Short mmCIF file of C-alpha atoms in Angstrom, two decimals:
data_model
loop_
_atom_site.label_atom_id
_atom_site.label_comp_id
_atom_site.label_asym_id
_atom_site.label_seq_id
_atom_site.Cartn_x
_atom_site.Cartn_y
_atom_site.Cartn_z
CA MET A 1 0.00 0.00 0.00
CA ALA A 2 1.38 3.41 -0.95
CA LYS A 3 2.12 5.61 2.00
CA LYS A 4 -0.32 8.45 2.31
CA TYR A 5 1.25 11.83 1.69
CA GLU A 6 1.64 13.80 4.85
CA PRO A 7 2.87 17.38 4.65
CA ARG A 8 5.65 18.61 6.85
CA ILE A 9 5.21 21.96 8.54
CA ILE A 10 8.08 23.85 10.10
CA GLY A 11 6.77 26.09 12.85
CA PHE A 12 8.71 29.00 14.25
CA LEU A 13 6.85 29.51 17.51
CA CYS A 14 7.30 32.41 19.83
CA ASN A 15 8.32 31.31 23.32
CA TRP A 16 5.76 33.36 25.18
CA CYS A 17 2.55 32.77 23.27
CA THR A 18 2.39 30.22 20.51
CA TYR A 19 4.91 27.79 21.99
CA THR A 20 3.04 27.89 25.28
CA GLY A 21 -0.21 27.60 23.37
CA ALA A 22 1.13 24.49 21.64
CA ASP A 23 2.15 23.17 25.04
CA LEU A 24 -1.36 23.77 26.30
CA ALA A 25 -2.78 21.91 23.32
CA GLY A 26 -0.52 19.01 24.35
CA THR A 27 -1.34 19.02 28.04
CA SER A 28 -5.05 19.36 27.21
CA ARG A 29 -4.65 16.25 25.01
CA LEU A 30 -6.09 17.95 21.97
CA GLN A 31 -5.66 15.83 18.86
CA TYR A 32 -4.04 17.28 15.79
CA PRO A 33 -2.12 15.78 12.85
CA PRO A 34 1.54 14.94 13.58
CA THR A 35 2.76 17.14 10.73
CA HIS A 36 4.24 19.91 12.74
CA ARG A 37 7.91 20.39 13.72
CA THR A 38 8.52 23.05 16.29
CA ILE A 39 11.40 25.48 16.40
CA ARG A 40 11.19 27.66 19.45
CA VAL A 41 12.25 31.29 19.10
CA MET A 42 12.19 33.91 21.81
CA CYS A 43 10.07 36.21 19.68
CA SER A 44 8.46 35.86 16.27
CA SER A 45 10.53 38.85 15.20
CA ARG A 46 13.62 36.68 15.65
CA VAL A 47 12.60 34.93 12.46
CA ASP A 48 14.75 36.33 9.70
CA PRO A 49 13.12 36.01 6.26
CA LEU A 50 16.17 33.90 5.42
CA PHE A 51 14.96 31.16 7.79
CA ILE A 52 11.70 30.93 5.93
CA ILE A 53 13.28 31.05 2.47
CA LYS A 54 15.76 28.40 3.46
CA ALA A 55 13.04 26.12 4.82
CA VAL A 56 11.02 26.49 1.62
CA LEU A 57 14.04 25.81 -0.58
CA ARG A 58 15.07 22.78 1.46
CA GLY A 59 11.67 21.33 0.77
CA ALA A 60 9.41 22.05 3.75
CA ASP A 61 5.78 21.84 2.65
CA GLY A 62 4.62 24.62 4.90
CA ILE A 63 6.15 27.19 7.21
CA LEU A 64 4.19 28.55 10.14
CA VAL A 65 5.32 31.62 12.00
CA GLY A 66 3.47 31.89 15.28
CA GLY A 67 3.46 34.87 17.58
CA CYS A 68 1.46 36.74 20.17
CA HIS A 69 -1.57 38.72 19.11
CA PRO A 70 -0.77 42.30 18.10
CA GLY A 71 -0.47 44.36 21.25
CA ASP A 72 0.33 41.33 23.42
CA CYS A 73 3.99 40.90 22.48
CA HIS A 74 6.19 40.07 25.44
CA TYR A 75 8.67 42.60 24.06
CA GLN A 76 5.95 45.18 23.38
CA LYS A 77 6.21 45.44 19.59
CA GLY A 78 8.17 42.52 18.17
CA ASN A 79 5.23 40.99 16.40
CA TYR A 80 4.47 44.23 14.55
CA TYR A 81 7.92 44.00 12.98
CA THR A 82 7.28 40.34 12.20
CA ARG A 83 4.15 41.28 10.36
CA ARG A 84 5.91 43.84 8.18
CA ARG A 85 8.72 41.45 7.36
CA PHE A 86 6.29 38.71 6.62
CA ALA A 87 4.23 40.97 4.37
CA LEU A 88 7.38 41.86 2.46
CA LEU A 89 8.39 38.24 2.06
CA LYS A 90 4.93 37.28 0.91
CA LYS A 91 5.06 40.09 -1.62
CA ILE A 92 8.37 38.84 -2.96
CA PHE A 93 6.99 35.30 -3.18
CA ASP A 94 4.00 36.57 -5.14
CA THR A 95 6.15 38.75 -7.38
CA TYR A 96 8.28 35.77 -8.34
CA GLY A 97 5.43 33.33 -8.75
CA LEU A 98 6.42 31.25 -5.75
CA ASP A 99 3.59 29.72 -3.77
CA SER A 100 2.98 32.21 -0.96
CA GLU A 101 0.37 29.91 0.60
CA ARG A 102 3.17 27.70 1.81
CA ILE A 103 4.10 30.36 4.32
CA ARG A 104 1.69 31.37 7.02
CA LEU A 105 1.61 33.83 9.88
CA SER A 106 -0.75 33.15 12.77
CA TRP A 107 -1.29 34.79 16.10
CA ILE A 108 -1.92 32.19 18.81
CA SER A 109 -1.83 33.21 22.44
CA ALA A 110 -0.70 31.08 25.39
CA SER A 111 -4.28 30.31 26.34
CA GLU A 112 -5.39 29.31 22.87
CA GLY A 113 -4.61 25.61 22.84
CA PRO A 114 -7.72 24.82 20.80
CA ARG A 115 -6.76 27.48 18.28
CA PHE A 116 -3.34 25.89 17.86
CA GLN A 117 -5.06 22.58 17.22
CA GLN A 118 -7.36 24.20 14.71
CA VAL A 119 -4.55 26.05 12.88
CA ILE A 120 -2.45 22.92 12.47
CA THR A 121 -5.41 20.81 11.39
CA GLU A 122 -6.59 23.36 8.90
CA TYR A 123 -3.13 24.09 7.51
CA THR A 124 -2.34 20.40 7.17
CA LYS A 125 -5.54 19.88 5.24
CA LYS A 126 -4.74 22.74 2.91
CA LEU A 127 -1.19 21.51 2.32
CA SER A 128 -2.31 17.92 1.76
CA TYR A 129 -4.61 19.22 -0.91
CA LYS A 130 -1.73 21.15 -2.51
CA GLY A 131 0.57 18.16 -2.52
CA PRO A 132 4.30 18.06 -1.82
CA ASN A 133 6.57 21.05 -2.26
CA LYS A 134 8.15 20.47 -5.65
CA ILE A 135 11.30 22.39 -4.66
CA ARG A 136 12.21 19.35 -2.56
CA LYS A 137 13.14 17.46 -5.71
CA GLU A 138 14.80 20.39 -7.46
CA VAL A 139 18.48 19.78 -8.15
CA PHE A 140 19.79 23.05 -9.52
CA LEU A 141 18.94 25.41 -6.70
CA MET B 1 13.71 79.34 -5.86
CA SER B 2 16.54 81.00 -7.69
CA LYS B 3 18.55 79.90 -10.64
CA VAL B 4 21.69 80.74 -12.55
CA GLU B 5 22.54 79.71 -16.08
CA ILE B 6 25.81 78.92 -17.82
CA HIS B 7 26.05 78.65 -21.58
CA LYS B 8 27.97 75.42 -21.69
CA THR B 9 27.15 71.75 -21.68
CA LEU B 10 26.64 69.88 -18.42
CA ILE B 11 30.19 68.71 -17.67
CA PRO B 12 32.15 71.94 -18.37
CA ALA B 13 29.43 74.06 -16.82
CA THR B 14 29.46 72.09 -13.58
CA ARG B 15 33.25 72.04 -13.58
CA ASP B 16 33.32 75.86 -13.84
CA PHE B 17 30.69 76.13 -11.18
CA LEU B 18 32.67 74.00 -8.77
CA ARG B 19 36.03 75.56 -9.61
CA LYS B 20 34.78 79.09 -9.02
CA ASN B 21 33.28 78.17 -5.70
CA LEU B 22 36.45 76.36 -4.69
CA LYS B 23 38.53 79.43 -5.59
CA ALA B 24 36.20 81.71 -3.67
CA LYS B 25 36.60 79.35 -0.70
CA LYS B 26 32.88 78.90 -0.36
CA ILE B 27 33.63 75.23 -0.33
CA ASP B 28 36.73 73.43 0.90
CA ALA B 29 36.62 70.44 -1.36
CA VAL B 30 34.79 68.86 -4.25
CA PHE B 31 33.68 65.26 -4.55
CA THR B 32 33.23 64.47 -8.20
CA LEU B 33 33.96 62.09 -11.02
CA GLY B 34 37.23 62.78 -12.74
CA LYS B 35 39.86 61.37 -15.00
CA ALA B 36 42.21 59.01 -13.25
CA GLY B 37 44.81 57.45 -15.52
CA LYS B 38 43.01 55.78 -18.38
CA GLY B 39 39.73 55.70 -16.59
CA ILE B 40 37.10 57.61 -14.71
CA SER B 41 36.82 57.48 -10.97
CA TYR B 42 35.50 59.47 -8.06
CA LEU B 43 37.92 62.10 -6.75
CA LEU B 44 38.05 64.38 -3.75
CA ILE B 45 39.69 67.63 -4.85
CA THR B 46 40.78 70.59 -2.69
CA ASP B 47 43.11 72.45 -5.08
CA PRO B 48 41.27 74.60 -7.67
CA ASP B 49 44.12 73.95 -10.16
CA LYS B 50 43.42 70.24 -10.02
CA MET B 51 39.87 70.85 -11.14
CA ASP B 52 40.90 70.31 -14.77
CA GLU B 53 40.81 66.61 -14.02
CA ALA B 54 37.23 66.81 -12.83
CA MET B 55 34.50 65.39 -15.04
CA PRO B 56 31.37 65.96 -12.97
CA PHE B 57 28.45 63.83 -14.16
CA TYR B 58 30.49 61.89 -16.68
CA PRO B 59 27.90 59.38 -17.86
CA LEU B 60 29.36 56.46 -15.96
CA MET B 61 28.99 55.03 -12.49
CA PRO B 62 32.27 53.33 -11.56
CA GLU B 63 30.90 52.84 -8.07
CA ASN B 64 27.76 54.02 -6.41
CA ALA B 65 28.87 57.24 -4.70
CA GLY B 66 26.35 56.66 -1.92
CA ALA B 67 28.48 53.77 -0.72
CA LEU B 68 31.68 55.82 -1.11
CA LEU B 69 30.33 58.74 0.90
CA SER B 70 29.28 56.32 3.59
CA LYS B 71 32.84 55.03 3.76
CA LEU B 72 34.04 58.62 4.21
CA THR B 73 31.63 59.53 6.95
CA PHE B 74 30.43 56.51 8.86
CA SER B 75 32.59 57.20 11.89
CA ASP B 76 32.33 60.99 11.87
CA LYS B 77 30.90 63.81 9.81
CA LEU B 78 33.11 65.70 7.37
CA PRO B 79 35.12 68.50 9.02
CA ASP B 80 34.99 70.84 6.03
CA LYS B 81 32.40 71.87 3.50
CA VAL B 82 32.40 69.57 0.53
CA ALA B 83 30.40 70.02 -2.64
CA VAL B 84 29.24 66.59 -3.69
CA ALA B 85 28.39 66.21 -7.37
CA ILE B 86 26.54 62.92 -7.71
CA ARG B 87 23.61 61.45 -9.57
CA PRO B 88 20.12 61.20 -8.04
CA CYS B 89 20.25 57.46 -7.33
CA GLU B 90 23.61 57.87 -5.61
CA LEU B 91 22.20 60.67 -3.50
CA HIS B 92 19.13 58.62 -2.67
CA ALA B 93 21.32 55.67 -1.72
CA PHE B 94 23.32 57.91 0.58
CA VAL B 95 20.17 59.19 2.23
CA GLU B 96 19.17 55.57 2.84
CA LEU B 97 22.58 54.85 4.35
CA ALA B 98 22.50 57.98 6.50
CA LYS B 99 19.15 56.81 7.86
CA ARG B 100 20.83 53.58 8.89
CA ALA B 101 23.58 55.54 10.67
CA GLN B 102 26.13 54.55 8.02
CA GLY B 103 27.02 58.09 7.04
CA ALA B 104 26.54 61.72 7.96
CA PRO B 105 25.31 64.26 5.44
CA ASP B 106 26.56 67.20 7.55
CA ASN B 107 28.80 69.65 5.69
CA MET B 108 27.93 68.11 2.35
CA ILE B 109 26.38 70.26 -0.32
CA PHE B 110 24.63 68.01 -2.79
CA ILE B 111 24.63 68.96 -6.42
CA SER B 112 22.66 66.64 -8.60
CA PRO B 113 21.33 66.68 -12.16
CA VAL B 114 18.05 65.61 -13.65
CA CYS B 115 19.53 62.34 -14.80
CA ASP B 116 19.54 60.78 -18.25
CA GLY B 117 21.18 57.59 -17.11
CA VAL B 118 24.69 56.24 -17.33
CA VAL B 119 26.56 54.12 -19.82
CA LYS B 120 26.94 50.37 -19.31
CA PHE B 121 30.38 49.35 -18.21
CA ASP B 122 30.83 47.29 -21.37
CA HIS B 123 30.93 50.41 -23.51
CA TYR B 124 33.64 51.96 -21.44
CA LYS B 125 36.00 49.37 -20.10
CA ASN B 126 37.90 48.73 -23.33
CA ILE B 127 38.50 52.37 -24.23
CA ASP B 128 42.22 52.89 -24.49
CA ASP B 129 42.21 56.25 -26.18
CA ASP B 130 42.20 59.39 -24.02
CA GLU B 131 40.48 61.49 -26.60
CA PHE B 132 37.69 59.04 -27.08
CA LEU B 133 37.30 58.73 -23.33
CA LEU B 134 36.69 62.47 -23.09
CA GLU B 135 34.48 62.37 -26.16
CA LEU B 136 32.22 59.62 -24.80
CA PRO B 137 29.70 61.93 -23.05
CA ASN B 138 28.87 63.47 -26.43
CA VAL B 139 28.32 60.23 -28.29
CA VAL B 140 26.08 58.39 -25.84
CA GLU B 141 23.31 56.55 -27.65
CA PRO B 142 20.21 54.99 -26.10
CA HIS B 143 21.45 51.42 -26.52
CA MET B 144 24.52 52.22 -24.43
CA ILE B 145 22.49 53.29 -21.39
CA ARG B 146 21.92 50.90 -18.50
CA PRO B 147 18.54 49.19 -18.80
CA THR B 148 17.54 50.20 -15.26
CA CYS B 149 18.28 53.84 -16.08
CA LYS B 150 15.78 53.71 -18.91
CA ILE B 151 13.00 52.69 -16.54
CA CYS B 152 14.08 54.86 -13.60
CA VAL B 153 11.28 57.07 -12.33
CA ASN B 154 13.29 58.83 -9.62
CA PHE B 155 15.58 60.65 -12.03
CA MET B 156 14.80 64.00 -10.41
CA PRO B 157 17.01 64.41 -7.35
CA MET B 158 15.37 64.57 -3.93
CA ASN B 159 17.19 66.27 -1.04
CA SER B 160 19.71 68.04 -3.28
CA ASP B 161 20.89 71.57 -2.52
CA ILE B 162 21.29 72.34 -6.17
CA THR B 163 19.41 70.69 -9.01
CA ILE B 164 20.87 70.94 -12.48
CA THR B 165 19.06 70.76 -15.76
CA SER B 166 20.84 70.83 -19.05
CA CYS B 167 19.58 71.03 -22.58
CA GLU B 168 21.63 71.66 -25.68
CA LYS B 169 24.30 74.17 -24.67
CA LYS B 170 22.59 75.68 -21.67
CA THR B 171 22.96 74.44 -18.13
CA ALA B 172 20.80 75.81 -15.35
CA PHE B 173 21.56 75.53 -11.63
CA TYR B 174 18.52 75.73 -9.37
CA ALA B 175 19.16 76.40 -5.71
CA ASN B 176 16.82 74.47 -3.42
CA THR B 177 18.34 75.58 -0.12
CA GLU B 178 20.08 78.60 1.37
CA THR B 179 23.49 76.93 1.03
CA GLY B 180 22.75 76.15 -2.58
CA ARG B 181 21.82 79.78 -3.15
CA GLU B 182 25.09 80.93 -1.76
CA LEU B 183 27.07 78.76 -4.15
CA ALA B 184 24.93 79.70 -7.12
CA SER B 185 25.36 83.41 -6.45
CA GLU B 186 29.11 82.98 -7.01
CA ILE B 187 28.53 82.28 -10.70
CA GLY B 188 26.45 85.28 -11.66
CA LYS B 189 23.30 87.14 -11.04
CA LEU B 190 20.55 85.00 -9.61
CA TYR B 191 17.22 84.95 -11.34
CA GLU B 192 13.99 84.13 -9.67
CA GLY B 193 12.83 81.07 -11.48
CA ASP B 194 11.25 77.92 -10.30
CA TYR B 195 12.54 74.63 -11.43
CA ASP B 196 9.57 73.44 -13.33
CA GLU B 197 8.92 69.82 -12.48
CA ALA B 198 6.20 69.89 -15.08
CA GLU B 199 8.94 69.98 -17.71
CA CYS B 200 9.94 66.52 -16.62
CA ILE B 201 6.44 65.10 -16.71
CA PRO B 202 6.49 63.94 -20.35
CA GLU B 203 9.82 62.23 -19.66
CA LEU B 204 8.42 60.74 -16.44
CA LYS B 205 5.36 59.41 -18.26
CA LYS B 206 7.56 57.92 -20.95
CA ARG B 207 9.68 56.16 -18.38
CA GLN B 208 6.69 54.95 -16.41
CA ILE B 209 5.32 53.33 -19.55
CA GLU B 210 8.74 51.90 -20.34
CA ARG B 211 8.93 50.60 -16.77
CA ARG B 212 5.59 48.87 -16.93
CA LYS B 213 6.44 47.36 -20.29
CA SER B 214 9.79 45.98 -19.23
CA PHE B 215 8.33 44.54 -16.03
CA GLU B 216 5.64 42.87 -18.11
CA LYS B 217 8.26 41.53 -20.46
CA LEU B 218 10.23 40.23 -17.51
CA GLY B 219 7.06 38.40 -16.42
CA THR B 220 8.35 37.48 -12.98
CA MET B 221 4.85 36.56 -11.80
CA ASN B 222 5.12 33.31 -13.76
CA TYR B 223 8.65 32.39 -12.75
CA ASP B 224 8.10 30.05 -9.86
CA ILE B 225 11.18 28.06 -8.90
CA GLU B 226 11.88 26.98 -12.49
CA GLY B 227 11.98 30.58 -13.66
CA LEU B 228 14.26 31.61 -10.82
CA ILE B 229 16.64 28.75 -11.56
CA ASP B 230 16.51 29.69 -15.20
CA LYS B 231 17.42 33.32 -14.47
CA PHE B 232 19.99 32.76 -11.76
CA GLY B 233 21.36 29.51 -13.15
CA ARG B 234 24.39 31.29 -14.55
CA CYS B 235 25.29 32.80 -11.17
CA ILE B 236 28.84 31.87 -10.20
CA GLY B 237 28.27 32.89 -6.58
CA CYS B 238 30.84 35.69 -6.48
CA HIS B 239 28.44 37.92 -4.49
CA GLY B 240 29.72 40.86 -6.51
CA CYS B 241 26.20 42.25 -6.75
CA SER B 242 25.95 42.58 -2.99
CA HIS B 243 29.46 44.02 -2.71
CA VAL B 244 28.69 46.89 -5.08
CA CYS B 245 25.17 47.41 -3.78
CA PRO B 246 25.00 50.69 -1.84
CA ILE B 247 22.17 49.39 0.32
CA CYS B 248 23.92 46.13 1.26
CA PHE B 249 26.11 47.69 3.91
CA CYS B 250 26.20 44.96 6.58
CA ALA B 251 29.79 44.30 7.58
CA LEU B 252 28.82 40.79 8.63
CA CYS B 253 26.65 39.75 5.73
CA ALA B 254 24.69 36.58 6.43
CA PHE B 255 25.73 35.21 3.04
CA GLU B 256 29.43 35.75 3.65
CA SER B 257 29.41 33.85 6.91
CA LYS B 258 29.74 30.10 7.32
CA GLU B 259 26.33 30.12 8.95
CA ASN B 260 24.50 29.36 5.74
CA GLU B 261 26.98 26.92 4.29
CA LEU B 262 26.20 23.25 4.06
CA ASN B 263 28.11 20.84 6.26
CA PRO B 264 29.08 17.45 4.87
CA GLU B 265 26.20 15.74 6.65
CA ASN B 266 23.75 18.26 5.18
CA PHE B 267 25.00 17.35 1.73
CA GLN B 268 24.09 13.77 2.42
CA ASP B 269 20.61 14.74 3.59
CA GLU B 270 20.03 16.87 0.54
CA LEU B 271 21.31 14.19 -1.82
CA GLU B 272 19.02 11.60 -0.32
CA LYS B 273 16.11 13.92 -0.99
CA ARG B 274 17.01 15.17 -4.42
CA GLY B 275 19.36 12.68 -5.95
CA GLY B 276 21.72 15.40 -7.08
CA MET B 277 22.56 18.97 -6.37
CA ARG B 278 24.16 22.05 -7.79
CA ILE B 279 27.49 23.19 -6.40
CA PRO B 280 28.00 25.96 -5.33
CA THR B 281 24.71 25.64 -3.49
CA ASP B 282 22.12 28.19 -2.47
CA THR B 283 22.15 30.44 -5.52
CA VAL B 284 18.42 31.13 -5.49
CA PHE B 285 18.59 31.38 -1.70
CA PHE B 286 21.19 34.13 -1.93
CA HIS B 287 19.22 36.24 -4.38
CA LEU B 288 15.82 35.78 -2.74
CA GLY B 289 17.39 36.41 0.65
CA ARG B 290 19.09 39.56 -0.48
CA MET B 291 15.81 40.78 -1.93
CA SER B 292 14.02 40.20 1.35
CA HIS B 293 16.71 42.22 3.12
CA MET B 294 17.03 45.28 0.92
CA ALA B 295 14.39 45.42 -1.84
CA PHE B 296 12.35 48.16 -0.15
CA SER B 297 15.37 50.47 -0.26
CA CYS B 298 16.64 49.49 -3.73
CA VAL B 299 17.40 52.70 -5.62
CA SER B 300 17.72 50.80 -8.92
CA CYS B 301 21.13 52.23 -9.69
CA GLY B 302 22.08 49.20 -11.78
CA MET B 303 25.51 48.58 -10.27
CA CYS B 304 24.67 44.91 -9.75
CA THR B 305 24.04 44.21 -13.43
CA ASP B 306 27.13 46.10 -14.46
CA THR B 307 29.34 44.12 -12.16
CA CYS B 308 27.84 40.70 -12.87
CA PRO B 309 30.42 38.58 -14.70
CA ALA B 310 27.70 36.22 -15.89
CA ASP B 311 25.48 38.94 -17.40
CA ILE B 312 22.44 38.14 -15.28
CA PRO B 313 19.96 41.04 -15.39
CA VAL B 314 20.19 41.35 -11.60
CA SER B 315 19.19 44.99 -11.41
CA MET B 316 16.00 44.49 -13.40
CA LEU B 317 14.97 41.56 -11.22
CA PHE B 318 15.74 43.54 -8.07
CA ALA B 319 14.03 46.64 -9.42
CA ARG B 320 10.94 44.49 -9.93
CA ALA B 321 11.02 43.22 -6.36
CA GLY B 322 11.84 46.73 -5.17
CA ASP B 323 8.88 48.14 -7.04
CA ALA B 324 6.56 45.63 -5.39
CA ALA B 325 8.00 46.19 -1.91
CA GLN B 326 8.03 49.97 -2.19
CA THR B 327 4.44 50.03 -3.38
CA LEU B 328 3.46 47.83 -0.44
CA PHE B 329 4.94 50.21 2.12
CA GLU B 330 4.35 53.40 0.09
CA TYR B 331 8.01 54.06 0.52
CA VAL B 332 10.36 55.91 -1.80
CA PRO B 333 14.04 55.38 -1.01
CA GLY B 334 15.87 58.65 -0.55
CA ARG B 335 12.75 60.76 -0.24
CA SER B 336 13.44 62.02 3.25
CA TYR B 337 15.88 61.68 6.11
CA ASP B 338 13.07 61.53 8.64
CA GLU B 339 10.88 58.91 7.07
CA GLU B 340 11.36 55.64 8.89
CA ILE B 341 12.67 52.55 7.15
CA PRO B 342 9.70 50.23 6.54
CA LEU B 343 11.08 47.29 8.49
CA SER B 344 12.04 49.29 11.55
CA SER B 345 8.69 50.96 11.94
CA PHE B 346 5.08 49.84 11.97
CA VAL B 347 1.52 50.96 12.26
CA GLU B 348 -0.58 49.06 14.77
CA ASP B 349 -3.50 48.54 12.49
CA GLU B 350 -2.21 47.40 9.12
CA LEU B 351 -1.47 44.45 6.85
CA THR B 352 -4.07 42.27 8.54
CA GLU B 353 -4.45 40.44 5.23
CA VAL B 354 -1.16 38.59 5.75
CA GLU B 355 -2.34 37.09 9.03
CA ASP B 356 -4.20 33.81 9.03
#
């Protein structure tokens, strides 16, 4: 039997909100697809666009950047910077015909375990529908 | 606004202008293009007698002067008054650098022309004849101009003290500031006369159309990864484009460090996935990454294309990304010293469409 395709999502989760939210989802025993790989960062604004580009080029099917809701950043305004950077990166992806739906920015607070579950489930579904990231098989990068 | 006119072409007129001011000690030095051996290079001149070597606004950009001025001033401002004769994109690049604390515009008096573009390096580098070298400004033809210059829409200098227009054998100096006025008054009687931006509108429209057309022809929207590989496939990874880029100022560039290099075990991982890989690696990564770091401040000077040994149209591709990024943030590089750089500022209620 052929193995069912399962997307792989790299998640850059902010230590204070989304990472804790993911933790809550775990301790609350909420079920979600095992497609997510966590990289903990101290703030979502630590995520250099290079991290995301590199992950996409190395063949990750989806990249999730998770941070606190605007106004709730542990460092006051980090996530506002994240948003601008992310908007710029998305723009560049669109301008060059790359699939900008493979990168996603979500605000998930420490108390939103169910939302984390929902985001991962929904994103996994979307990526499964899209199929694997073709850059994974590209030789001449 | 006041103006003064000289009945000469751009280069000799500006040379006279600068020489007279240097003699009158209104300025202590001049930063300008000039003849250096068998070539053209930027010079810093303090002796009025040495002004014969000066070729201000020679239609060539051996280096983006914005980057050079930053090298002169990043630790301290200039001690003396220097008249800086540079092109608009160089001035805009310097403004961008000054905003990033990489240079100080104090004591600089910026003199900048309404720019027609500069000649590609190819048309200049093999000239061995002095006479022809000096003749080049008079024989510039459209096909010799850098492609990015042809689609440049910021060819009117912003933040200059003196703006120069030149047509046929008449060159007019418009003073935009008090300092500029002082220099202009050295040349002759000042006339009240506004620099009519409307004059440039037909040219601006022409270039905007040209810009749209060439972006359409470039068709980056359909590239995807195949298109990017296609375009950057020839890249030899010299990183020359980032070295000459005035905006790429980081002393510790992420792409120069070992941080992004593959270790032997990573090679194995990649090979298991792909079954083969290009070496040197990370070509597309470098260019996309550089775009995400500086596109919003790209002044489209075209240095990157000129320096590329593999003839990749880097500057057009970056101008395209720059156009998209600058439209997104409604940002014009070089417009103002006070305007914040898009990525180091924010508005609380914006861009909600990128959130999911």
